[in-house]
Amino acid sequence: MLLYQRNMIIALPLEENNGEKSRISRHFGRSEYFGFVDVENNEIKGYRILKNPFVEHGVGDLPDFIHKNGANILIAYGMGERAIEFFNSYGITVILGVEGNFLEAVKKYLEGNLTGSMEWRGSEEFGHHDRD
């Protein structure tokens, strides 16, 4: 059964540029790279990994960068509430609490089997974003 019958781009923050072995970064705003996975008719057609141009970012820089790269979905481990609001304003669906290999996460998402953990919400590193 296909979950999606449309084309989409799924973005993920990455720890490194290690090709297919790249892993999802635990902190969205501090990730070194972003993966953009092209999906057509529920199949991965390709991906690209781009260096994060906004390691020292202002409010809204990363959501704008991801939007301009055509993403419809963002899969990440965690991020602050303001970043989530920016993504929502662009119509980008945010899925949080996901770790591991980025392509495996996309495959699980497309199969309807992606599960995330809410453990990241208890982390101090994400709490400061809610007070910006």
CSV table of C-alpha atoms in Angstrom, one decimal:
chain,number,residue,atom,x,y,z
A,1,MET,CA,0.0,0.0,0.0
A,2,LEU,CA,1.4,3.4,-0.9
A,3,LEU,CA,1.2,6.1,1.7
A,4,TYR,CA,1.7,9.0,-0.8
A,5,GLN,CA,0.9,9.4,-4.5
A,6,ARG,CA,2.8,12.6,-5.0
A,7,ASN,CA,6.3,13.8,-5.3
A,8,MET,CA,8.0,15.2,-2.3
A,9,ILE,CA,11.3,16.2,-0.8
A,10,ILE,CA,12.1,15.1,2.7
A,11,ALA,CA,14.8,17.2,4.6
A,12,LEU,CA,16.8,15.9,7.5
A,13,PRO,CA,19.6,17.5,9.6
A,14,LEU,CA,22.8,15.4,9.4
A,15,GLU,CA,25.8,14.9,11.6
A,16,GLU,CA,28.1,14.4,8.7
A,17,ASN,CA,28.3,14.0,5.0
A,18,ASN,CA,29.0,10.3,4.8
A,19,GLY,CA,26.8,9.5,1.8
A,20,GLU,CA,24.2,6.8,2.4
A,21,LYS,CA,25.7,6.2,5.9
A,22,SER,CA,25.0,9.7,7.1
A,23,ARG,CA,23.1,9.9,10.4
A,24,ILE,CA,20.4,12.3,11.7
A,25,SER,CA,21.9,15.1,13.9
A,26,ARG,CA,20.6,15.3,17.5
A,27,HIS,CA,20.4,19.1,17.2
A,28,PHE,CA,18.6,20.6,14.2
A,29,GLY,CA,20.2,24.1,14.5
A,30,ARG,CA,23.7,22.9,15.0
A,31,SER,CA,23.8,20.3,12.3
A,32,GLU,CA,26.7,20.5,9.9
A,33,TYR,CA,24.7,19.2,6.9
A,34,PHE,CA,21.2,18.7,5.6
A,35,GLY,CA,20.0,15.8,3.5
A,36,PHE,CA,17.3,16.3,0.9
A,37,VAL,CA,15.7,13.1,-0.2
A,38,ASP,CA,13.7,13.1,-3.5
A,39,VAL,CA,10.6,10.9,-3.4
A,40,GLU,CA,8.4,10.0,-6.3
A,41,ASN,CA,5.4,7.7,-6.0
A,42,ASN,CA,6.5,6.5,-2.6
A,43,GLU,CA,10.0,5.6,-3.8
A,44,ILE,CA,13.4,7.2,-3.0
A,45,LYS,CA,14.7,8.5,-6.3
A,46,GLY,CA,17.8,10.2,-5.0
A,47,TYR,CA,19.3,12.5,-2.4
A,48,ARG,CA,21.7,15.3,-2.0
A,49,ILE,CA,23.6,16.5,1.0
A,50,LEU,CA,24.3,20.2,1.5
A,51,LYS,CA,26.5,22.0,3.9
A,52,ASN,CA,24.6,24.0,6.5
A,53,PRO,CA,25.1,27.7,5.4
A,54,PHE,CA,23.7,28.9,8.6
A,55,VAL,CA,25.7,27.3,11.4
A,56,GLU,CA,25.6,30.7,13.0
A,57,HIS,CA,21.9,31.3,12.2
A,58,GLY,CA,19.4,33.9,12.9
A,59,VAL,CA,15.7,33.3,13.6
A,60,GLY,CA,14.1,31.7,10.6
A,61,ASP,CA,17.2,31.2,8.5
A,62,LEU,CA,17.2,27.4,8.5
A,63,PRO,CA,13.5,27.0,7.9
A,64,ASP,CA,13.8,29.4,4.9
A,65,PHE,CA,16.8,27.5,3.6
A,66,ILE,CA,15.0,24.2,3.8
A,67,HIS,CA,11.8,25.7,2.2
A,68,LYS,CA,13.9,27.2,-0.7
A,69,ASN,CA,15.3,23.7,-1.3
A,70,GLY,CA,11.8,22.4,-1.9
A,71,ALA,CA,11.2,20.3,1.3
A,72,ASN,CA,7.6,19.3,2.2
A,73,ILE,CA,8.6,17.2,5.2
A,74,LEU,CA,11.3,17.6,7.8
A,75,ILE,CA,12.4,14.7,9.9
A,76,ALA,CA,14.6,15.5,12.9
A,77,TYR,CA,15.5,14.6,16.5
A,78,GLY,CA,14.5,17.8,18.2
A,79,MET,CA,14.2,21.6,17.8
A,80,GLY,CA,12.7,24.6,19.5
A,81,GLU,CA,9.1,25.7,19.3
A,82,ARG,CA,9.9,28.8,17.2
A,83,ALA,CA,11.5,26.7,14.5
A,84,ILE,CA,8.5,24.4,14.4
A,85,GLU,CA,6.3,27.5,14.0
A,86,PHE,CA,8.4,28.7,11.1
A,87,PHE,CA,8.2,25.3,9.3
A,88,ASN,CA,4.4,25.3,9.9
A,89,SER,CA,4.2,28.8,8.3
A,90,TYR,CA,5.9,27.3,5.1
A,91,GLY,CA,3.5,24.3,5.1
A,92,ILE,CA,6.3,21.9,6.0
A,93,THR,CA,5.3,19.0,8.1
A,94,VAL,CA,7.7,18.4,11.1
A,95,ILE,CA,8.3,14.9,12.5
A,96,LEU,CA,10.5,14.8,15.6
A,97,GLY,CA,12.2,12.3,17.9
A,98,VAL,CA,13.9,10.4,15.1
A,99,GLU,CA,17.5,9.1,15.3
A,100,GLY,CA,19.7,6.9,13.1
A,101,ASN,CA,20.5,6.6,9.5
A,102,PHE,CA,18.7,9.2,7.4
A,103,LEU,CA,17.7,7.0,4.5
A,104,GLU,CA,16.4,4.3,6.8
A,105,ALA,CA,14.3,7.0,8.5
A,106,VAL,CA,12.8,8.1,5.2
A,107,LYS,CA,12.1,4.4,4.2
A,108,LYS,CA,10.3,3.9,7.5
A,109,TYR,CA,8.3,7.1,7.0
A,110,LEU,CA,7.3,6.0,3.5
A,111,GLU,CA,6.2,2.5,4.8
A,112,GLY,CA,4.2,4.2,7.6
A,113,ASN,CA,6.5,2.7,10.3
A,114,LEU,CA,8.5,5.7,11.5
A,115,THR,CA,8.3,6.2,15.2
A,116,GLY,CA,10.0,8.9,17.2
A,117,SER,CA,10.8,9.4,20.9
A,118,MET,CA,9.8,12.4,22.9
A,119,GLU,CA,13.0,12.1,25.1
A,120,TRP,CA,14.5,15.1,23.4
A,121,ARG,CA,11.9,17.4,25.0
A,122,GLY,CA,13.5,16.9,28.4
A,123,SER,CA,16.9,18.1,27.2
A,124,GLU,CA,18.2,21.4,28.3
A,125,GLU,CA,19.7,22.2,24.9
A,126,PHE,CA,16.2,22.5,23.4
A,127,GLY,CA,14.6,24.3,26.3
A,128,HIS,CA,16.3,27.7,25.6
A,129,HIS,CA,14.6,27.9,22.2
A,130,ASP,CA,11.1,28.1,23.8
A,131,ARG,CA,12.1,31.4,25.5
A,132,ASP,CA,13.6,33.2,22.4
